[in-house]
PDB file of C-alpha atoms and ligand atoms in Angstrom:
ATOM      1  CA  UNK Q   1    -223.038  44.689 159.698  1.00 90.00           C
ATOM      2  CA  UNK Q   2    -222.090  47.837 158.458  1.00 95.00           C
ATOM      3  CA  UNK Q   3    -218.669  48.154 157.204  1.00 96.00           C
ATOM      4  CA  UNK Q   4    -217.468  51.287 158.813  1.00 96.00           C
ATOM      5  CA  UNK Q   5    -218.483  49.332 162.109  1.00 92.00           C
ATOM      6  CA  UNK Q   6    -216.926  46.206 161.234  1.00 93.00           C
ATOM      7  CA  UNK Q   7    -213.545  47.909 160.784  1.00 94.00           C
ATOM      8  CA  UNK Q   8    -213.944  49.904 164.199  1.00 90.00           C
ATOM      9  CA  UNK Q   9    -214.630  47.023 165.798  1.00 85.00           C
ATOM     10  CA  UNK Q  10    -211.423  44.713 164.496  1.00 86.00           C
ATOM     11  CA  UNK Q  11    -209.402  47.555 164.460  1.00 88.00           C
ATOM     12  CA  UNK Q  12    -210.419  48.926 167.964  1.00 80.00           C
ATOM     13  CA  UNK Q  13    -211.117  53.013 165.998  1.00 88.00           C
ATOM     14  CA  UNK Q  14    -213.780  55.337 166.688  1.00 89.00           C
ATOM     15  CA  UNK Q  15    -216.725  55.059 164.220  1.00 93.00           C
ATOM     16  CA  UNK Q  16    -215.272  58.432 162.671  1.00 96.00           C
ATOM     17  CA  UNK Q  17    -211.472  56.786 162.042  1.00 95.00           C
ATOM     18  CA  UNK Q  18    -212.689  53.876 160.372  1.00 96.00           C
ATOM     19  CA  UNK Q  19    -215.230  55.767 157.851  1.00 97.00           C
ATOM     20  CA  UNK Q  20    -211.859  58.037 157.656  1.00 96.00           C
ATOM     21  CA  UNK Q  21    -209.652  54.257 156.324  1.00 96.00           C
ATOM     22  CA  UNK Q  22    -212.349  53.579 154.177  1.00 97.00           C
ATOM     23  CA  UNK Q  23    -213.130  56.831 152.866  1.00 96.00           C
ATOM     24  CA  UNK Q  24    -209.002  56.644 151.679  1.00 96.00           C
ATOM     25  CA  UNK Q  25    -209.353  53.379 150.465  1.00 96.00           C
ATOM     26  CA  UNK Q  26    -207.304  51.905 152.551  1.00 96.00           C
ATOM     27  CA  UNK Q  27    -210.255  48.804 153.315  1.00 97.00           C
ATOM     28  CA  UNK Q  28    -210.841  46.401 150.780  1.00 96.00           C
ATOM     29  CA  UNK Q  29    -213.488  43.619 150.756  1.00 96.00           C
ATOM     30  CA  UNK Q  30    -213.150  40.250 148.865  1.00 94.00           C
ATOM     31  CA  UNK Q  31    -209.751  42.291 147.262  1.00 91.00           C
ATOM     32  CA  UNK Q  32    -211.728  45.269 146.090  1.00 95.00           C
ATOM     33  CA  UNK Q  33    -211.771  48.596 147.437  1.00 96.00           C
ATOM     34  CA  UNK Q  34    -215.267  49.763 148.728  1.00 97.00           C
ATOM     35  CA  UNK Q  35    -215.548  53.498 149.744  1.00 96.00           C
ATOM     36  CA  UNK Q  36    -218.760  53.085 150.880  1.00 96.00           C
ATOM     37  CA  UNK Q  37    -218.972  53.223 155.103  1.00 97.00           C
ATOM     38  CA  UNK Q  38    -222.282  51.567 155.024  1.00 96.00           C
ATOM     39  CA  UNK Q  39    -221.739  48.742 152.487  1.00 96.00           C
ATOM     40  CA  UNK Q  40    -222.690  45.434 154.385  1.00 95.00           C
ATOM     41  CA  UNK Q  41    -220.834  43.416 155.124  1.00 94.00           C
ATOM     42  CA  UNK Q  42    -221.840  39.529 155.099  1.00 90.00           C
ATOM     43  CA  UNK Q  43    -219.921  36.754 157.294  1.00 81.00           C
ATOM     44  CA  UNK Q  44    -218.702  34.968 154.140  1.00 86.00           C
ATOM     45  CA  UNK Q  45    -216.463  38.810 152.734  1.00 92.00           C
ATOM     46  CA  UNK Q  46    -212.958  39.042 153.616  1.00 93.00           C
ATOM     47  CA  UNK Q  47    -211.943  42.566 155.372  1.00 95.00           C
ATOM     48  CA  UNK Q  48    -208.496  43.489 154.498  1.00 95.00           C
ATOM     49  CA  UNK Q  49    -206.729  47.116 156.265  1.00 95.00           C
ATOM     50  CA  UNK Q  50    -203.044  47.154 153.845  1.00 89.00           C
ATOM     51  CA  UNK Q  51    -203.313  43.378 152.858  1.00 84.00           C
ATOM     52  CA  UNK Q  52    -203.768  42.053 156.384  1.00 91.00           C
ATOM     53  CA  UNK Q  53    -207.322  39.834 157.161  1.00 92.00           C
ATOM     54  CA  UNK Q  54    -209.822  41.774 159.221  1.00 92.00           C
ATOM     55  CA  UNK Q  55    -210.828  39.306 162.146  1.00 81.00           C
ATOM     56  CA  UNK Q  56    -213.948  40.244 164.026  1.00 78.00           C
ATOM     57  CA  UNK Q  57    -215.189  39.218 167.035  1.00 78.00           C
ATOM     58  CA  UNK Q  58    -218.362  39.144 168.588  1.00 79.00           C
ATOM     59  CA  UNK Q  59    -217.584  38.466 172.194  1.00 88.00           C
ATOM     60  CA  UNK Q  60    -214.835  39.877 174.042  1.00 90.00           C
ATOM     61  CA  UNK Q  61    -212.764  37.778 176.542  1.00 94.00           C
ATOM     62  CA  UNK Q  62    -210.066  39.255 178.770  1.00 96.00           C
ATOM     63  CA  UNK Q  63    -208.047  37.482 181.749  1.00 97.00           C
ATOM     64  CA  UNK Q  64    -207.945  39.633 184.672  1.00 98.00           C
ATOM     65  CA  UNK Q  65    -205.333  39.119 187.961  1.00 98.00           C
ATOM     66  CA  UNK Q  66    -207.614  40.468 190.252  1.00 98.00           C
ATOM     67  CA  UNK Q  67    -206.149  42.373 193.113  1.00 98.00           C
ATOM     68  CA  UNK Q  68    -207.265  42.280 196.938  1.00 98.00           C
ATOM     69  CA  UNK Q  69    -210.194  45.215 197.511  1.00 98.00           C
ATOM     70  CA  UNK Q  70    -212.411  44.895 194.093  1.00 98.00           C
ATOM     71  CA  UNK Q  71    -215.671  43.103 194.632  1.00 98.00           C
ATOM     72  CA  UNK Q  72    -216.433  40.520 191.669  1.00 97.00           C
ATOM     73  CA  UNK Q  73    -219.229  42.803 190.337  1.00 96.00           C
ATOM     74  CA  UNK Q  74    -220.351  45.246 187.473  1.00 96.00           C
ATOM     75  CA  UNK Q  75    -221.267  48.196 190.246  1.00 95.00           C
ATOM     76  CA  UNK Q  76    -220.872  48.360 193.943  1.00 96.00           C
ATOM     77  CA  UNK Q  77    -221.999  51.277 196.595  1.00 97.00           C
ATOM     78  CA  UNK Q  78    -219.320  50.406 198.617  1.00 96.00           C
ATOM     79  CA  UNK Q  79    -216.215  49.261 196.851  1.00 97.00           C
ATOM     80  CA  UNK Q  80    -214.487  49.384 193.780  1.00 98.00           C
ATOM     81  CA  UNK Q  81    -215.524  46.830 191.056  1.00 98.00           C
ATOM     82  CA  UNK Q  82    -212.954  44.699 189.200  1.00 98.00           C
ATOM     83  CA  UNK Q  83    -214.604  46.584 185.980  1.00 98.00           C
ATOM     84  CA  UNK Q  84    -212.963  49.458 187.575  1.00 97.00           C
ATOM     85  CA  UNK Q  85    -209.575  47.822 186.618  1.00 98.00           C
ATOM     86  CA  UNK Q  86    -211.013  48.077 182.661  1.00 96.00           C
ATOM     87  CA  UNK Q  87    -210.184  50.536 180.130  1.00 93.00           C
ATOM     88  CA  UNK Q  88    -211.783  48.772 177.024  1.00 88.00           C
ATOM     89  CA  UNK Q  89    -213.911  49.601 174.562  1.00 78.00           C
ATOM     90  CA  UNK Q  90    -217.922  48.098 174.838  1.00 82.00           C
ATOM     91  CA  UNK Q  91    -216.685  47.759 178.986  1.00 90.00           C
ATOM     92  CA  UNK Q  92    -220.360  48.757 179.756  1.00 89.00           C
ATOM     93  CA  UNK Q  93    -221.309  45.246 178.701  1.00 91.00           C
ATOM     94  CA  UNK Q  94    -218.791  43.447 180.309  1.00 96.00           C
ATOM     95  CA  UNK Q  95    -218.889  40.973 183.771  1.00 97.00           C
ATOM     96  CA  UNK Q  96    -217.452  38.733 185.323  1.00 97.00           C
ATOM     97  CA  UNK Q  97    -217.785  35.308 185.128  1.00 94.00           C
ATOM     98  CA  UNK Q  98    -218.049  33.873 188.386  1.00 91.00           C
ATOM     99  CA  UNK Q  99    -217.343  35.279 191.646  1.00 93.00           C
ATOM    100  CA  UNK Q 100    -213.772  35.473 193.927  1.00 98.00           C
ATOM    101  CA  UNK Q 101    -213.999  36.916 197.319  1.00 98.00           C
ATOM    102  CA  UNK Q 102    -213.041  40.682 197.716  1.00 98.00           C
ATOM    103  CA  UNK Q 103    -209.449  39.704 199.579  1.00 98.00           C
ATOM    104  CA  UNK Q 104    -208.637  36.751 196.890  1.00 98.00           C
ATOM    105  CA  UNK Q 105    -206.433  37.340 194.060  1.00 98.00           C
ATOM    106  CA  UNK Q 106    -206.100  36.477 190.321  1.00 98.00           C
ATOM    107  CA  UNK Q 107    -207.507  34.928 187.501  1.00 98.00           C
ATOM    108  CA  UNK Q 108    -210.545  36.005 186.945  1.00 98.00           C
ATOM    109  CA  UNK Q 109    -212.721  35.561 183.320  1.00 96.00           C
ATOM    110  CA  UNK Q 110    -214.632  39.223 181.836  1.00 97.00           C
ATOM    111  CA  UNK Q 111    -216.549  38.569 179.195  1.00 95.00           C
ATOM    112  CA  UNK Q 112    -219.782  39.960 177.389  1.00 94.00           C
ATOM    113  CA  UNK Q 113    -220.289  36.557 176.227  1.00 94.00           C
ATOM    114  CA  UNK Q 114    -223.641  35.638 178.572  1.00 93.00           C
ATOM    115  CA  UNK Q 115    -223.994  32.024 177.385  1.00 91.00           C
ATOM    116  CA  UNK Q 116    -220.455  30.920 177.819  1.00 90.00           C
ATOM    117  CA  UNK Q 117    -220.760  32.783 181.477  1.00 90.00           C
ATOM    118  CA  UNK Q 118    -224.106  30.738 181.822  1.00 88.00           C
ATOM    119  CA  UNK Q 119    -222.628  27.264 180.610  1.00 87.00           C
ATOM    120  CA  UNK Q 120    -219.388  27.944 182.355  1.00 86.00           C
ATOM    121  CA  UNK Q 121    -221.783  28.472 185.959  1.00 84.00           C
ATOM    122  CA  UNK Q 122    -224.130  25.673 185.972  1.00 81.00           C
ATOM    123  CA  UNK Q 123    -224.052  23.132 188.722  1.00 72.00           C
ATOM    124  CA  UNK Q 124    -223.887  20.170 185.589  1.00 78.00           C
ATOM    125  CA  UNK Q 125    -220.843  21.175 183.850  1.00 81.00           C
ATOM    126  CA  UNK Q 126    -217.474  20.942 186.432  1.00 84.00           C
ATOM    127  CA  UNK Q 127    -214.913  23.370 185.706  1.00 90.00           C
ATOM    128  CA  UNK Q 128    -211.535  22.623 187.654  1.00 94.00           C
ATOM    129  CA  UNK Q 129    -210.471  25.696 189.461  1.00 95.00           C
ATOM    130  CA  UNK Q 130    -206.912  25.575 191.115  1.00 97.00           C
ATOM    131  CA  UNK Q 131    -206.073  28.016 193.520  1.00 98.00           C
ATOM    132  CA  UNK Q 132    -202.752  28.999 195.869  1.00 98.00           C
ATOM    133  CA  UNK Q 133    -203.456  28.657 199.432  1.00 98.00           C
ATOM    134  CA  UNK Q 134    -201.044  30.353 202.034  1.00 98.00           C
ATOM    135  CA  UNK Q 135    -202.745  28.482 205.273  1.00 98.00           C
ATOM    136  CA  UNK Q 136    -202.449  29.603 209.391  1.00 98.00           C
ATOM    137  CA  UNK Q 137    -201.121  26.041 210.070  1.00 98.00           C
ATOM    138  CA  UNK Q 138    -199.784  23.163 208.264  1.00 98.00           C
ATOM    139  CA  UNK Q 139    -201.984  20.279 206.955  1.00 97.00           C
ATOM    140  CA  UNK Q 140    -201.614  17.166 208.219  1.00 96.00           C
ATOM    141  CA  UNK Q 141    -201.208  13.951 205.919  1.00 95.00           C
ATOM    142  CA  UNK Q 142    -204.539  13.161 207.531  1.00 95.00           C
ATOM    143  CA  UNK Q 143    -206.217  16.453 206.721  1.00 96.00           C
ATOM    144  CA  UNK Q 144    -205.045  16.025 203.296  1.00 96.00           C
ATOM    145  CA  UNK Q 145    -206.720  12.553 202.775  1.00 95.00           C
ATOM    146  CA  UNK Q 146    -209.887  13.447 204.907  1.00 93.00           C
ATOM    147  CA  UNK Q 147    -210.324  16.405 201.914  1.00 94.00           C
ATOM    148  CA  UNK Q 148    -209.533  14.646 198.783  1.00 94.00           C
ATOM    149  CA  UNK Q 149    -213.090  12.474 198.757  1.00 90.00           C
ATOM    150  CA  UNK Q 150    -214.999  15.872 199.155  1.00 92.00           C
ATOM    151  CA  UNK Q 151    -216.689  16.957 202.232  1.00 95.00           C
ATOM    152  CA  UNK Q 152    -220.304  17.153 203.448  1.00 94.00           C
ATOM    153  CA  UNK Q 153    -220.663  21.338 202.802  1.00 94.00           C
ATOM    154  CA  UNK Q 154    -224.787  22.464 202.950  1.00 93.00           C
ATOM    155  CA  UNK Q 155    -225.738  18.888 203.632  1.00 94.00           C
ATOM    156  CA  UNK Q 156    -224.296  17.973 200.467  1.00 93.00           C
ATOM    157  CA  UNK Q 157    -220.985  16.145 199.784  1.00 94.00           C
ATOM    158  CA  UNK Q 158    -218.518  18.022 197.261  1.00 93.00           C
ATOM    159  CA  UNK Q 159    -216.635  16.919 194.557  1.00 92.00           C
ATOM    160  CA  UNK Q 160    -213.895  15.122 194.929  1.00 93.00           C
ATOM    161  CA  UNK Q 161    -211.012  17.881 196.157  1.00 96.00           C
ATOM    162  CA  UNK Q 162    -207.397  17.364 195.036  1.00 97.00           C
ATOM    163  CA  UNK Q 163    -204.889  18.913 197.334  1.00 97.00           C
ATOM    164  CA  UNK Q 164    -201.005  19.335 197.507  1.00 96.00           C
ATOM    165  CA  UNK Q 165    -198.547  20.218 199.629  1.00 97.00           C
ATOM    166  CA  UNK Q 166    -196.264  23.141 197.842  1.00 98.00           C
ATOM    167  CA  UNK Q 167    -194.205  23.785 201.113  1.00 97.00           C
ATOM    168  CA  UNK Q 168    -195.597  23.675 204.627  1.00 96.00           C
ATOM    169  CA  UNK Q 169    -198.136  26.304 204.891  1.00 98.00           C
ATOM    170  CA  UNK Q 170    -198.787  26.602 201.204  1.00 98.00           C
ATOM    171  CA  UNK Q 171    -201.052  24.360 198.895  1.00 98.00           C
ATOM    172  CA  UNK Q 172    -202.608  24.142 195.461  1.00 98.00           C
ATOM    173  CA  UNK Q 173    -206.436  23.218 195.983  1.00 98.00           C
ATOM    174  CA  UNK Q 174    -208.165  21.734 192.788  1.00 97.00           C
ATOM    175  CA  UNK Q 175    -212.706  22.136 193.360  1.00 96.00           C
ATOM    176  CA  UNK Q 176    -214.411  21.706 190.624  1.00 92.00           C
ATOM    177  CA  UNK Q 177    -217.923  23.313 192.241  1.00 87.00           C
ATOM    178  CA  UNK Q 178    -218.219  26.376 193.123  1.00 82.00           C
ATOM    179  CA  UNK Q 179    -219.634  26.592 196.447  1.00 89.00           C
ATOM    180  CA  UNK Q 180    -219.690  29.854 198.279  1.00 91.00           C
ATOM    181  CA  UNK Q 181    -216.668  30.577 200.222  1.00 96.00           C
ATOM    182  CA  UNK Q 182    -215.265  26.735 199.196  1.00 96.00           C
ATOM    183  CA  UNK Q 183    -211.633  27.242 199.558  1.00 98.00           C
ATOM    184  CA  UNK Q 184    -211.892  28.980 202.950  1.00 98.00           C
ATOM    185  CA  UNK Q 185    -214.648  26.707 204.077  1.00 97.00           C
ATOM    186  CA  UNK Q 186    -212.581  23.254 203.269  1.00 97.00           C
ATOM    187  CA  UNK Q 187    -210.085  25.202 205.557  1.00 98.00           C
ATOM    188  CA  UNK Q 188    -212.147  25.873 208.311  1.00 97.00           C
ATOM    189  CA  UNK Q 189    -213.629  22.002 207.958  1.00 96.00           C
ATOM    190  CA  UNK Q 190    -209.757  21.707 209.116  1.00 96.00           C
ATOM    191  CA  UNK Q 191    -209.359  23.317 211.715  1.00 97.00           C
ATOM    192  CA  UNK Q 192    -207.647  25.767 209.977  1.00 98.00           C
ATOM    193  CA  UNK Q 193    -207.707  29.074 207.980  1.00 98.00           C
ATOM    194  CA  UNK Q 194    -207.170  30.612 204.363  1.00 98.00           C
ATOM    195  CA  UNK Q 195    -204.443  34.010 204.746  1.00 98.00           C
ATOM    196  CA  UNK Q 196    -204.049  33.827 201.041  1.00 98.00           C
ATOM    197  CA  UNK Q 197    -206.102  32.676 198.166  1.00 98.00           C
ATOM    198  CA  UNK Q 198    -205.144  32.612 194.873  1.00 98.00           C
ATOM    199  CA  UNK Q 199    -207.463  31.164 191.791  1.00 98.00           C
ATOM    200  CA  UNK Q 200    -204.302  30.198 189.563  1.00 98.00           C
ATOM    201  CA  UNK Q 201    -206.475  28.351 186.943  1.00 96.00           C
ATOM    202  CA  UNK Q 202    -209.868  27.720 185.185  1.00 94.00           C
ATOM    203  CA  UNK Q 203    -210.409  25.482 183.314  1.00 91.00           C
ATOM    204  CA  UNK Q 204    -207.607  24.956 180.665  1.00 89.00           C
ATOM    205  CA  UNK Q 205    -206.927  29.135 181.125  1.00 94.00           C
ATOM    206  CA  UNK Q 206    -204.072  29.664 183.345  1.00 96.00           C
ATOM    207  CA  UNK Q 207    -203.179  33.205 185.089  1.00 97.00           C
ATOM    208  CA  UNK Q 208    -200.011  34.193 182.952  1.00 97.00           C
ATOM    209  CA  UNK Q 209    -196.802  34.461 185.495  1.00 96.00           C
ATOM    210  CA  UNK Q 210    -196.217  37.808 183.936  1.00 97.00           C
ATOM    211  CA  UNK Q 211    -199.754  39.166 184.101  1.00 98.00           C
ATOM    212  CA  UNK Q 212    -198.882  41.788 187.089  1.00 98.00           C
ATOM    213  CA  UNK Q 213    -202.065  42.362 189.607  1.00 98.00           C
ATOM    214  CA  UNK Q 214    -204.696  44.786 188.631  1.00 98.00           C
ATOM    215  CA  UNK Q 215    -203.810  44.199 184.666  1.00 98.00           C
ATOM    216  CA  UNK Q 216    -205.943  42.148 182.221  1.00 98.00           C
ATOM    217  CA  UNK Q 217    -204.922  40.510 178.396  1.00 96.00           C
ATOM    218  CA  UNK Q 218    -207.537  40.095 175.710  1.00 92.00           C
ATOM    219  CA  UNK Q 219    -207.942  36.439 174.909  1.00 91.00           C
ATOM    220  CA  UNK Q 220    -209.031  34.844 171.795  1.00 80.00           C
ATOM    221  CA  UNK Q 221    -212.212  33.207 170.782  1.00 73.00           C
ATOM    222  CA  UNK Q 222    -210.101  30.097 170.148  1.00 71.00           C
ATOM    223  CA  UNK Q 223    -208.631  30.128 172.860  1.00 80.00           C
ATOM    224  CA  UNK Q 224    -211.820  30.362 174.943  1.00 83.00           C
ATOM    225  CA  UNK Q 225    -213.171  27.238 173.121  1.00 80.00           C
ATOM    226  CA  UNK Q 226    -210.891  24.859 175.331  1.00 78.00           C
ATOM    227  CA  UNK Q 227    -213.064  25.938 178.177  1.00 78.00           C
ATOM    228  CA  UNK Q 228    -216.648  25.016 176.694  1.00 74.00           C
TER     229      UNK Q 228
HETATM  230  N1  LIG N   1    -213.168  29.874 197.538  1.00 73.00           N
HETATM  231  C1  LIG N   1    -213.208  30.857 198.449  1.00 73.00           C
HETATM  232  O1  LIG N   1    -213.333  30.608 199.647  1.00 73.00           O
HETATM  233  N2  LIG N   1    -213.071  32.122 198.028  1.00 73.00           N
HETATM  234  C2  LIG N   1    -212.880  32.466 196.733  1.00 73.00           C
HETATM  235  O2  LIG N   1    -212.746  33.642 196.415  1.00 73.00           O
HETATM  236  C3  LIG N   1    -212.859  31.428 195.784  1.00 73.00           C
HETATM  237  C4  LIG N   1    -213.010  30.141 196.213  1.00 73.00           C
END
């Protein structure tokens, strides 16, 4: 890669700021100063901007609480698009991983990362989700146990479901498929009905309590391994 590109995309610059850094000699690689924008650079050379390391990434991952309204999608007729919640650079190659119903809230994965999306989707590998449920009516103990074995759902039993009782008509929900509609659907197998859903966890990523709705953080490729 080119270095004027590598340091625009660590740094987060325009193309034109970071030939600007390295036309002042402000970038060093392997501790000596290149003024050359197009000098290559190889995965083994270490970037340094005033002494500090250069990391760059290849895939972007960002934790977004989605709010109620945005479809789960890169472009919509209709509605707005959680993408529309993005200002980022390299957003046009962005998605979502995975899908939340346009009136559920929270965490939600965006990544340009298609293989982890692909991995992180397939029927074989079971990712726990845990969501907040606000519920019409209470759950009985019995409801609770008749859930926690899995249900028949499109002639199919699912995974085993673990469910529990936050105060009377709320409850974390753990499914570790990703049927369509689950959450709601394991309500309505109850006689009952989602008001509120809220996906609260993925995986080991968990929505951070002071990530307001509608705003996103950038997460590390490290921190994205705990997933795979
Ligand atoms: N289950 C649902 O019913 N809806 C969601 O958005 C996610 C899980």
């Amino acid at each position: 890669m080119r270095l004027d590109q590598f340091v625009s995309e660590s740094l987060d610059l325009s193309r034109k700021d970071s030939k600007e850094l390295i036309r002042k000699k402000e970038i060093k690689v392997n501790n000596i100063v290149i003024t050359d924008s197009s000098y290559k650079v190889n995965i083994n050379d270490e970037v340094f901007y005033n002494d500090q390391i250069l990391e760059y990434e290849e895939y972007s991952y960002y934790i977004l609480n989605k709010p109620k309204g945005y479809v789960t999608s890169t472009s919509d007729p209709q509605y707005k698009t959680v993408l529309d919640l993005m200002d980022v650079k390299g957003k046009d190659k962005l998605f979502p991983v995975g899908r939340l119903d346009i009136d559920t809230t929270g965490l939600l994965l965006i990544t340009n990362d298609g293989a982890l999306s692909h991995e992180l989707l397939s029927p074989k590998k079971h990712i726990d989700k845990t969501y907040l449920v606000k519920s019409l009516n209470e759950l009985s103990d019995s409801d609770i146990l008749k859930v926690k074995n899995g249900i028949m759902m499109d002639n199919k039993m699912t995974n085993p479901i673990d469910i529990k009782r936050i105060d009377s008509l709320t409850y974390e929900i753990v499914i570790s498929d990703g049927r369509y509609h689950e959450v709601k659907r394991i309500f309505e197998y109850l006689n009952n009905k989602v008001l509120e859903l809220k996906r609260i966890k993925m995986g080991n990523l968990s929505l951070p309590d002071d990530l307001k709705e509608g705003e996103y953080i950038k997460i590390r490729d490290k921190e994205i391994e705990g997933i795979r």
